[in-house]
XYZ file of C-alpha atoms in Angstrom:
677
model
C 105.075 -135.395 104.631
C 103.391 -132.299 103.165
C 102.077 -129.591 105.478
C 98.579 -129.461 104.056
C 96.425 -129.359 107.182
C 95.240 -125.943 108.350
C 95.486 -124.918 111.995
C 94.523 -121.401 110.885
C 93.192 -120.024 107.598
C 92.389 -116.353 108.196
C 91.399 -113.820 105.508
C 89.627 -111.420 107.924
C 86.367 -111.654 105.976
C 84.633 -112.743 109.181
C 85.055 -109.216 110.556
C 82.959 -106.200 109.699
C 85.005 -103.191 108.687
C 85.778 -101.021 111.683
C 87.787 -101.237 114.885
C 89.099 -104.444 116.373
C 87.756 -104.581 119.977
C 89.886 -102.722 122.493
C 89.710 -100.977 125.869
C 88.191 -97.699 124.703
C 89.200 -95.766 127.813
C 92.674 -97.347 128.125
C 92.651 -96.663 131.874
C 94.262 -98.410 134.808
C 90.984 -100.222 135.538
C 92.466 -103.324 133.915
C 95.265 -103.403 136.495
C 92.880 -104.940 139.033
C 89.514 -105.231 137.251
C 88.734 -107.807 134.592
C 87.823 -105.499 131.715
C 86.180 -107.207 128.734
C 86.570 -105.572 125.340
C 83.184 -106.138 123.737
C 82.903 -107.067 120.073
C 84.012 -109.663 117.529
C 87.542 -110.877 118.290
C 87.414 -113.863 115.947
C 90.251 -116.128 117.020
C 92.541 -113.199 117.848
C 93.563 -111.553 121.110
C 95.039 -108.074 121.624
C 97.073 -108.029 124.853
C 98.809 -104.697 124.244
C 97.682 -101.513 125.973
C 99.371 -98.209 126.738
C 98.259 -95.184 128.711
C 99.369 -93.079 125.746
C 96.586 -94.743 123.724
C 93.959 -92.965 125.825
C 91.414 -91.457 123.463
C 93.460 -92.212 120.332
C 91.360 -95.072 118.980
C 92.033 -98.696 118.240
C 95.423 -100.233 117.511
C 93.893 -102.494 114.880
C 91.182 -101.784 112.326
C 89.584 -103.874 109.586
C 89.500 -102.161 106.185
C 88.286 -103.187 102.727
C 89.517 -102.782 99.160
C 88.015 -104.412 96.085
C 86.069 -106.905 98.161
C 88.971 -108.042 100.346
C 89.432 -107.288 104.036
C 92.677 -106.282 105.673
C 93.751 -106.165 109.296
C 95.651 -102.915 109.788
C 97.918 -101.890 112.657
C 97.684 -98.143 113.289
C 100.160 -97.244 116.048
C 103.305 -95.235 115.328
C 104.791 -95.083 118.860
C 106.260 -98.259 120.368
C 108.868 -97.131 122.902
C 107.006 -95.155 125.574
C 106.824 -95.705 128.466
C 108.808 -98.787 127.447
C 109.070 -101.115 124.502
C 105.651 -102.045 123.177
C 105.038 -104.262 120.183
C 101.406 -104.050 119.000
C 100.280 -107.544 118.032
C 97.373 -109.906 117.693
C 97.895 -113.451 118.962
C 96.067 -116.672 118.196
C 96.486 -120.394 118.769
C 97.402 -122.486 121.799
C 100.736 -123.282 123.485
C 100.586 -126.857 122.143
C 100.931 -125.766 118.519
C 104.274 -126.736 116.975
C 105.995 -128.061 113.874
C 104.068 -125.602 111.714
C 104.507 -123.221 108.790
C 103.097 -119.758 109.368
C 102.532 -117.445 106.414
C 101.051 -113.975 105.999
C 100.574 -111.294 103.376
C 102.202 -108.145 104.761
C 102.306 -104.589 103.479
C 104.446 -102.136 105.451
C 102.867 -98.691 105.168
C 105.821 -96.915 106.781
C 109.293 -98.351 106.308
C 110.821 -96.805 109.437
C 109.494 -99.582 111.672
C 108.771 -103.278 111.387
C 105.877 -105.547 110.474
C 105.751 -109.307 110.285
C 104.757 -112.609 111.833
C 105.351 -114.017 115.306
C 105.650 -117.692 116.194
C 106.893 -119.981 118.965
C 104.937 -117.588 121.204
C 104.987 -118.571 124.844
C 103.355 -115.219 125.521
C 103.227 -111.769 123.946
C 106.647 -110.923 125.394
C 108.325 -114.241 124.645
C 108.346 -115.129 120.942
C 110.218 -115.220 117.643
C 109.387 -112.569 115.028
C 110.190 -112.569 111.307
C 109.653 -109.109 109.897
C 110.465 -106.448 107.360
C 112.351 -103.904 109.415
C 113.959 -100.670 108.181
C 115.119 -102.058 104.863
C 116.020 -105.490 106.204
C 114.553 -108.949 106.538
C 115.004 -109.786 110.209
C 114.489 -112.664 112.619
C 114.528 -111.683 116.269
C 113.778 -113.178 119.677
C 111.723 -110.909 121.904
C 111.721 -111.670 125.605
C 110.598 -109.227 128.265
C 112.283 -105.934 127.306
C 115.163 -107.388 125.289
C 114.978 -107.828 121.499
C 117.766 -110.112 120.273
C 118.500 -110.248 116.542
C 119.075 -113.862 115.476
C 119.496 -113.309 111.735
C 119.328 -110.321 109.431
C 119.725 -109.484 105.759
C 119.355 -106.392 103.605
C 116.141 -106.645 101.653
C 114.620 -104.145 99.285
C 110.893 -103.580 99.669
C 108.420 -100.733 99.353
C 105.246 -99.522 101.014
C 103.023 -100.177 97.989
C 103.186 -103.948 97.662
C 102.230 -106.942 99.741
C 105.001 -109.405 100.559
C 104.418 -113.035 101.525
C 106.352 -113.749 104.721
C 106.690 -117.398 105.665
C 108.432 -119.193 108.531
C 108.884 -122.962 108.603
C 109.565 -124.466 112.029
C 111.170 -127.918 112.121
C 112.962 -129.263 115.174
C 115.273 -126.519 116.409
C 115.451 -124.780 113.053
C 113.365 -122.024 111.499
C 113.643 -121.120 107.821
C 112.249 -117.786 106.650
C 110.994 -116.954 103.161
C 109.772 -113.859 101.343
C 107.669 -114.362 98.217
C 108.746 -117.992 98.142
C 112.497 -117.328 98.313
C 114.553 -118.325 101.325
C 116.164 -115.298 102.951
C 117.110 -116.350 106.492
C 117.484 -119.406 108.685
C 118.397 -120.044 112.292
C 119.078 -123.040 114.499
C 118.838 -122.781 118.270
C 116.782 -123.458 121.386
C 114.508 -120.480 120.731
C 113.285 -122.151 117.529
C 112.716 -125.526 119.188
C 109.768 -124.307 121.229
C 106.088 -124.724 120.531
C 103.621 -121.898 120.853
C 101.024 -119.566 119.434
C 101.399 -117.331 116.389
C 100.961 -113.583 115.945
C 100.880 -110.698 113.554
C 102.813 -107.676 114.790
C 103.877 -104.236 113.639
C 105.379 -101.125 115.201
C 104.270 -98.903 112.315
C 101.088 -98.792 110.233
C 100.847 -102.027 108.221
C 98.277 -104.176 106.465
C 97.847 -107.943 106.757
C 95.827 -109.606 103.980
C 95.768 -113.184 105.289
C 97.423 -115.513 107.784
C 97.721 -119.285 107.554
C 99.238 -121.889 109.843
C 99.737 -125.360 108.380
C 101.035 -128.703 109.624
C 101.205 -132.221 108.292
C 98.661 -134.787 109.418
C 101.094 -136.479 111.789
C 101.866 -133.200 113.573
C 98.148 -132.402 113.781
C 97.623 -135.664 115.661
C 100.507 -134.812 117.992
C 99.017 -131.397 118.699
C 95.649 -132.923 119.463
C 97.331 -135.385 121.808
C 99.253 -132.596 123.577
C 96.047 -130.589 124.030
C 94.286 -133.666 125.396
C 97.151 -134.406 127.814
C 97.181 -130.797 129.007
C 93.457 -130.902 129.724
C 93.785 -134.246 131.488
C 96.574 -132.863 133.628
C 94.429 -129.854 134.565
C 91.520 -132.099 135.490
C 93.785 -134.365 137.522
C 95.175 -131.371 139.459
C 91.707 -129.892 139.928
C 90.547 -133.190 141.363
C 92.951 -132.749 144.296
C 91.314 -129.504 145.455
C 87.881 -128.593 146.790
C 85.604 -127.093 144.171
C 83.835 -123.771 144.539
C 80.426 -123.696 146.180
C 78.212 -120.621 146.143
C 77.906 -119.313 149.719
C 76.147 -115.970 149.242
C 74.607 -113.989 146.419
C 74.054 -110.291 147.111
C 72.047 -107.739 145.161
C 74.048 -104.485 145.156
C 71.000 -102.430 144.134
C 72.108 -98.813 143.538
C 75.311 -98.852 145.609
C 77.496 -101.131 143.478
C 81.086 -100.228 142.811
C 84.392 -101.482 141.409
C 87.275 -102.523 143.663
C 86.364 -99.964 146.298
C 85.280 -102.509 148.897
C 86.350 -103.093 152.507
C 85.529 -105.809 155.040
C 85.285 -105.521 158.819
C 83.465 -106.213 162.076
C 81.290 -103.117 162.251
C 79.194 -104.242 165.225
C 81.945 -105.639 167.402
C 80.954 -109.266 166.844
C 82.555 -111.963 164.708
C 80.047 -111.169 161.982
C 81.565 -109.717 158.817
C 80.247 -106.591 157.143
C 81.120 -105.007 153.830
C 81.601 -101.311 153.119
C 81.314 -100.185 149.507
C 82.414 -96.763 148.259
C 81.244 -94.933 145.179
C 83.271 -91.981 143.993
C 83.455 -89.102 141.604
C 86.340 -87.899 139.459
C 87.340 -84.265 139.798
C 89.643 -81.871 137.925
C 91.665 -84.475 135.995
C 90.733 -88.129 135.559
C 91.408 -89.974 138.853
C 93.881 -87.499 140.360
C 91.425 -86.097 142.914
C 88.910 -88.887 143.554
C 86.051 -87.963 145.907
C 83.816 -90.366 147.841
C 80.176 -89.752 146.946
C 78.568 -92.578 148.919
C 79.494 -95.176 151.544
C 77.200 -98.148 152.097
C 77.639 -100.735 154.879
C 75.917 -104.091 154.386
C 75.925 -107.518 155.983
C 76.684 -110.694 154.026
C 73.031 -111.003 153.048
C 72.992 -107.555 151.465
C 70.984 -105.844 154.202
C 71.983 -102.208 154.577
C 73.366 -101.369 158.012
C 73.805 -97.694 157.139
C 74.494 -95.434 154.197
C 76.297 -92.111 154.056
C 76.022 -89.996 150.909
C 73.938 -90.332 147.765
C 74.051 -93.664 145.888
C 73.963 -93.765 142.114
C 73.517 -96.315 139.351
C 75.817 -94.360 137.045
C 78.694 -96.754 136.505
C 81.317 -94.014 136.382
C 80.920 -93.708 140.168
C 82.587 -97.090 140.436
C 85.208 -96.515 137.762
C 87.943 -94.999 139.889
C 91.331 -96.481 138.982
C 92.944 -95.604 142.316
C 92.237 -95.987 146.027
C 89.375 -94.031 147.500
C 90.236 -92.934 151.056
C 88.577 -95.335 153.492
C 89.553 -98.206 155.772
C 87.689 -100.328 158.314
C 89.553 -100.698 161.632
C 89.067 -100.463 165.386
C 91.148 -97.307 165.660
C 90.155 -96.488 169.262
C 90.442 -100.024 170.656
C 86.849 -100.307 171.866
C 86.313 -103.689 170.197
C 84.166 -102.272 167.391
C 85.540 -101.421 163.968
C 85.267 -97.830 162.843
C 85.342 -96.538 159.286
C 88.184 -94.093 158.727
C 87.430 -91.995 155.665
C 87.769 -88.590 154.062
C 85.286 -86.426 152.232
C 85.037 -82.782 151.284
C 88.553 -82.066 152.612
C 87.852 -83.525 156.053
C 89.140 -86.751 157.541
C 86.603 -88.575 159.675
C 86.179 -91.505 162.004
C 82.717 -93.015 161.637
C 80.938 -95.285 164.101
C 80.912 -98.710 162.446
C 77.415 -99.447 163.759
C 75.675 -96.301 162.529
C 77.956 -94.362 160.202
C 77.720 -91.374 162.529
C 80.779 -89.138 162.829
C 82.761 -89.793 165.999
C 85.651 -87.467 165.164
C 86.654 -85.280 162.261
C 89.320 -82.772 161.305
C 90.259 -80.630 158.340
C 92.761 -82.092 155.905
C 96.110 -80.270 155.953
C 96.602 -77.219 153.787
C 98.487 -77.717 150.559
C 101.670 -75.781 149.852
C 99.864 -73.492 147.431
C 102.935 -71.368 146.789
C 105.225 -74.332 146.278
C 103.477 -76.191 143.463
C 106.600 -76.592 141.367
C 107.972 -78.950 144.018
C 104.855 -81.119 144.226
C 105.328 -84.301 142.229
C 102.636 -85.749 140.028
C 100.199 -82.829 139.791
C 98.469 -82.054 136.522
C 99.783 -78.946 134.755
C 102.108 -78.323 137.712
C 99.291 -76.873 139.801
C 97.699 -78.517 142.828
C 93.966 -78.047 142.392
C 92.874 -77.210 145.950
C 94.027 -75.229 148.959
C 93.525 -78.289 151.142
C 94.945 -81.723 150.370
C 92.565 -84.149 148.704
C 92.995 -87.548 150.388
C 94.103 -90.224 147.911
C 94.567 -93.245 150.137
C 94.647 -94.224 153.828
C 96.805 -96.711 155.736
C 96.721 -97.769 159.383
C 100.212 -97.789 160.920
C 102.073 -97.771 164.226
C 104.274 -94.692 164.385
C 103.481 -94.153 168.101
C 105.030 -97.393 169.341
C 101.857 -98.669 170.990
C 100.872 -102.293 171.425
C 98.578 -102.119 168.406
C 98.470 -99.778 165.425
C 96.543 -96.600 166.162
C 97.883 -94.071 163.673
C 96.539 -93.018 160.295
C 98.664 -92.329 157.246
C 96.945 -90.298 154.570
C 98.494 -89.225 151.285
C 97.947 -87.117 148.219
C 98.894 -88.255 144.756
C 101.938 -88.646 144.426
C 104.091 -86.449 146.661
C 103.057 -85.911 150.282
C 102.156 -88.126 153.213
C 100.671 -87.094 156.573
C 100.796 -89.112 159.794
C 97.873 -88.532 162.155
C 97.186 -90.038 165.557
C 93.856 -91.599 166.541
C 92.573 -88.133 167.536
C 93.292 -86.950 163.981
C 96.103 -84.676 165.159
C 99.046 -84.211 162.785
C 102.150 -86.020 164.017
C 104.396 -85.304 161.018
C 104.333 -84.862 157.282
C 106.765 -85.620 154.479
C 107.091 -84.173 150.999
C 108.963 -86.578 148.778
C 111.571 -85.819 146.155
C 110.493 -89.043 144.400
C 107.059 -90.366 143.567
C 105.454 -91.860 146.672
C 103.646 -94.533 144.702
C 100.084 -95.531 145.417
C 100.292 -97.176 148.823
C 103.370 -96.595 151.024
C 104.236 -99.635 153.121
C 104.554 -99.504 156.934
C 106.509 -102.202 158.787
C 108.776 -102.363 161.823
C 111.906 -103.657 160.101
C 114.298 -102.927 162.998
C 111.941 -104.404 165.624
C 112.043 -101.337 167.901
C 108.258 -101.186 168.243
C 107.803 -98.375 165.692
C 106.882 -98.733 162.051
C 109.197 -97.547 159.319
C 107.586 -96.426 156.067
C 108.739 -97.341 152.554
C 107.337 -94.363 150.724
C 107.866 -95.216 147.072
C 111.665 -95.492 146.893
C 112.384 -93.688 150.207
C 112.465 -95.318 153.623
C 111.321 -93.057 156.492
C 111.568 -93.590 160.241
C 108.533 -93.284 162.511
C 109.063 -89.532 162.720
C 109.024 -89.095 158.955
C 112.788 -88.631 158.616
C 114.621 -90.106 155.637
C 116.742 -93.189 156.403
C 117.742 -94.203 152.856
C 116.620 -94.008 149.281
C 116.732 -96.689 146.597
C 118.849 -95.628 143.599
C 115.752 -95.297 141.392
C 114.332 -92.024 140.141
C 111.789 -92.835 137.423
C 108.165 -93.995 137.528
C 106.528 -95.064 140.793
C 106.081 -98.109 142.966
C 102.680 -99.743 142.615
C 102.995 -102.469 145.241
C 105.332 -103.459 148.065
C 105.681 -106.490 150.319
C 108.302 -107.389 152.888
C 109.483 -110.310 154.918
C 111.850 -113.216 155.159
C 110.699 -114.853 151.948
C 114.232 -115.931 151.052
C 115.803 -119.150 152.309
C 119.185 -118.735 153.940
C 121.348 -119.976 156.735
C 121.138 -117.912 159.939
C 123.515 -114.950 159.756
C 123.546 -114.797 155.945
C 122.021 -111.910 153.980
C 119.461 -114.295 152.486
C 118.086 -115.081 155.939
C 117.265 -111.430 156.563
C 114.095 -109.616 155.556
C 113.743 -107.985 152.143
C 111.346 -105.754 150.280
C 109.832 -106.909 146.995
C 108.487 -104.061 144.861
C 106.852 -103.677 141.485
C 107.732 -100.279 140.093
C 106.253 -99.803 136.655
C 108.861 -99.316 133.973
C 111.632 -99.928 136.513
C 110.400 -103.496 136.778
C 110.442 -106.021 139.604
C 112.852 -105.072 142.420
C 114.082 -106.938 145.491
C 115.942 -104.774 148.012
C 117.394 -105.488 151.439
C 116.469 -103.457 154.514
C 119.567 -101.291 154.075
C 118.404 -99.958 150.719
C 120.555 -102.155 148.468
C 118.943 -103.569 145.340
C 119.794 -107.278 145.186
C 117.604 -108.166 142.197
C 115.968 -106.192 139.427
C 114.254 -107.501 136.314
C 112.727 -105.496 133.498
C 109.462 -107.223 132.599
C 107.759 -104.202 131.105
C 105.438 -102.344 133.437
C 105.578 -104.398 136.646
C 102.180 -104.066 138.331
C 101.407 -106.624 141.051
C 103.454 -108.829 143.393
C 102.815 -111.544 145.977
C 104.719 -114.122 147.986
C 103.425 -117.346 149.454
C 104.129 -121.010 149.998
C 103.253 -121.845 146.402
C 105.773 -124.706 146.141
C 106.160 -126.387 149.560
C 108.879 -128.648 148.174
C 111.070 -125.576 147.587
C 112.910 -123.597 150.224
C 111.616 -120.162 151.096
C 108.537 -118.531 149.640
C 108.044 -118.054 145.925
C 107.082 -114.766 144.280
C 104.414 -114.105 141.653
C 104.509 -110.917 139.602
C 102.336 -109.612 136.810
C 102.617 -106.687 134.412
C 100.109 -104.337 132.832
C 100.872 -101.355 130.606
C 102.369 -102.595 127.360
C 101.984 -106.361 127.133
C 99.460 -106.796 129.931
C 98.600 -109.717 132.111
C 101.696 -111.944 131.929
C 102.378 -113.769 135.220
C 106.068 -114.218 136.045
C 106.892 -116.778 138.722
C 110.158 -116.707 140.705
C 111.868 -118.709 143.400
C 112.511 -117.064 146.766
C 115.661 -115.372 145.475
C 113.982 -113.828 142.450
C 115.220 -116.355 139.898
C 112.684 -116.989 137.087
C 110.862 -120.330 137.119
C 108.008 -119.978 134.611
C 105.788 -117.536 132.746
C 102.032 -117.740 132.169
C 99.640 -115.774 129.988
C 95.876 -116.326 130.038
C 95.240 -113.482 127.540
C 93.190 -111.565 130.135
C 93.702 -108.520 132.330
C 92.857 -108.052 135.998
C 95.036 -110.928 137.244
C 95.431 -110.390 140.989
C 98.236 -112.945 141.795
C 96.911 -113.025 145.381
C 97.945 -116.040 147.517
C 94.850 -118.041 148.424
C 94.622 -120.450 151.346
C 92.071 -122.631 149.596
C 92.944 -126.145 150.805
C 93.942 -125.270 154.380
C 96.978 -127.551 154.185
C 99.776 -124.966 154.072
C 100.013 -124.652 150.298
C 98.970 -121.387 148.660
C 97.381 -121.047 145.244
C 97.598 -118.001 142.963
C 94.434 -116.028 142.217
C 94.086 -114.804 138.632
C 90.638 -113.340 137.901
C 87.090 -114.657 138.028
C 86.697 -115.641 134.374
C 85.217 -119.135 134.155
C 87.225 -120.185 131.103
C 90.700 -118.787 131.788
C 90.681 -117.427 135.339
C 90.659 -119.197 138.698
C 93.582 -120.365 140.841
C 96.988 -121.513 139.620
C 99.211 -123.882 141.522
C 102.954 -123.433 141.898
C 103.537 -125.248 138.600
C 101.357 -122.842 136.615
C 98.434 -125.264 136.272
C 94.843 -124.095 136.798
C 94.033 -125.929 140.011
C 90.623 -124.433 140.857
C 88.150 -122.959 138.377
C 85.129 -120.715 138.731
C 81.794 -122.333 137.841
C 80.024 -121.227 134.678
C 76.982 -119.976 136.601
C 76.577 -116.420 135.369
C 78.568 -114.921 138.221
C 80.040 -111.427 137.898
C 83.710 -111.368 136.978
C 84.807 -107.720 137.058
C 86.341 -107.866 140.553
C 87.639 -110.633 142.802
C 89.048 -110.741 146.337
C 90.235 -113.507 148.673
C 89.333 -113.257 152.356
C 88.379 -115.729 155.084
C 84.706 -115.120 155.916
C 82.935 -118.330 156.945
C 84.619 -119.327 160.198
C 87.416 -121.718 159.309
C 90.828 -120.322 158.378
C 90.523 -120.983 154.646
C 89.857 -118.169 152.207
C 86.617 -117.490 150.416
C 86.522 -115.840 146.997
C 84.361 -112.751 146.605
C 83.442 -111.698 143.056
C 81.325 -108.722 142.026
C 80.439 -106.064 139.512
C 78.224 -102.973 139.768
C 75.071 -105.090 140.169
C 75.743 -108.188 142.241
C 78.249 -109.963 144.454
C 78.844 -113.713 144.765
C 80.840 -115.345 147.582
C 82.305 -118.810 147.007
C 83.548 -121.216 149.636
C 84.868 -124.774 149.459
C 82.439 -127.581 148.645
C 83.842 -129.928 151.307
C 82.388 -128.075 154.260
C 83.887 -126.587 157.407
C 87.490 -127.614 158.074
C 88.679 -128.025 161.647
C 92.252 -126.938 162.392
C 92.803 -125.561 158.915
C 96.151 -123.909 158.241
C 95.910 -120.241 159.225
C 98.599 -118.120 157.572
C 99.444 -114.521 158.377
C 98.181 -112.369 155.524
C 97.920 -108.688 154.766
C 95.425 -107.339 157.352
C 91.952 -106.487 156.106
C 92.191 -103.023 157.678
C 94.824 -102.012 155.152
C 92.942 -102.855 151.997
C 94.153 -101.271 148.780
C 94.083 -101.812 145.055
C 97.837 -101.229 145.182
C 99.079 -103.509 147.877
C 101.254 -106.534 147.353
C 100.059 -109.702 149.028
C 101.824 -112.153 151.321
C 101.044 -115.411 153.083
C 103.401 -116.557 155.840
C 103.119 -119.313 158.475
C 103.564 -116.776 161.300
C 104.267 -113.127 162.076
C 107.935 -114.013 162.533
C 108.339 -113.949 158.754
C 107.009 -110.412 158.313
C 110.357 -108.743 159.009
């Protein structure tokens, strides 16, 4: 049967000449904010970002010549900080049995340009391209590019070449200008998936078509229908979202600089929002400009600083230094914060200063040994606080110590009177949010500071054999399943460390699993699949091919991959049903966000009610043990609860404590504290 039915017939005439929509700041905001690139995307999605793109313009532009439009790829660097393949993707995972064809002109022969197909996601696809004087078919998965077939082929940078790939069963046949040049049979070619255009050097694409026969079109429609029916069936098993609160954030709105606590000593929840300013260099020395404490109806309890409606005060892609915690044990949460080179403890009820102290002096004559400073010079005589954690280095019954850090070299342990207990200057990047946990059960917290484990006195115990990049998030616990006395039964750390990937290490500093998934960004563990032993792990990436969710069993073995073509996926475990099963939080987009189950199916969706979608957090606020979902932007905040009312005796897992909030913390959900170490 002839393939004469179009799934795609693209000549780019539906685009105005100019830039294809992209993140114009190319910042880390998309790591934990849902950043929407405004403009006409057509049917295409650009999932590739890179911090080296900052200020350098779009990856893709639409140009014109003699009345025709061309989609042009403009990047010339594809290997820093890791392999990056600029591409535009379109279609749905149910596409299959198709012929994809494109007009391609390679404007620089030292790289590659061509068509992608059988795309499970932007880092899992087949690519047929012109590449350094060759016609080449390769399989790209994570950070490995595997050549499946290759042939010398003469081409130039002046002409367009028609590249075509025919997928049939487990075979793909590749053509250039109508002549067969390559073929391959194997499991990689047997998959269904989206299609793409991709290039690692400047290249022009004049058109793209995807065609199937009428029988395959019917099969695709049936697969799409079955997928939607399956989603609806799964969604029918779970409570739907019901709006609980809607809050006007007036002039004190912010990004993910929000904390929750009991500021008046009652069970009532309050929210503290921080606005900040950037100083010296981008986000390296963030400074709190305003703190606002509100109740769940939006009434202001107190405000410290000067609020602003300038959005840049919420656009800090790091942690501002503040936590909400009862540091003195009087039954009322305080706000521990830093401003103007002082660390302070504020009365939760009034915002008044209860205690304060100067931040430590920087080693002004030792700048060459301070990691992560711009131009090799620390900007201030005193340390600018980058993030705060509550820990137990004193061995008391409850945590009462304060860890404060710079970015990314030094940490300082203070007691509840703000007196310096110890400090540590790292030889490796400390990462964003060092992780405190009592792994040897002696009553004192150890601290995983990036790749280095410190004891409660700040002395080095061991160091992971990793030198590059930094650790974004860390979790620990007995997430593996193992017989008592076996290594699997012991606690482990799970870390996401940028270009060094996803790492699982034991408590003795041995790496037991490491996978290169690009820039590993977020990690969580929870009881996502109760039928499986142990606790599964969800990981997502960002820089490079952003937003892919990788799902692993308790030992770190891959189970599935998921791409919703969005950023800001949180992969937080959510206790939505209260039955012991966790769901995975993506973002708050109504169409593609929501909660995944352990099979990668969207189990709970956000209503299409005009809610903000920039930020999302899961926290139990309404009295039963189940989580609510808090979504907000600079203007308003919505809180969603379950539509089936209060649940008696709901499952109550142990989760990351609210008093150690961070944009760079991994998330866990365990049945009890026994699993934490």
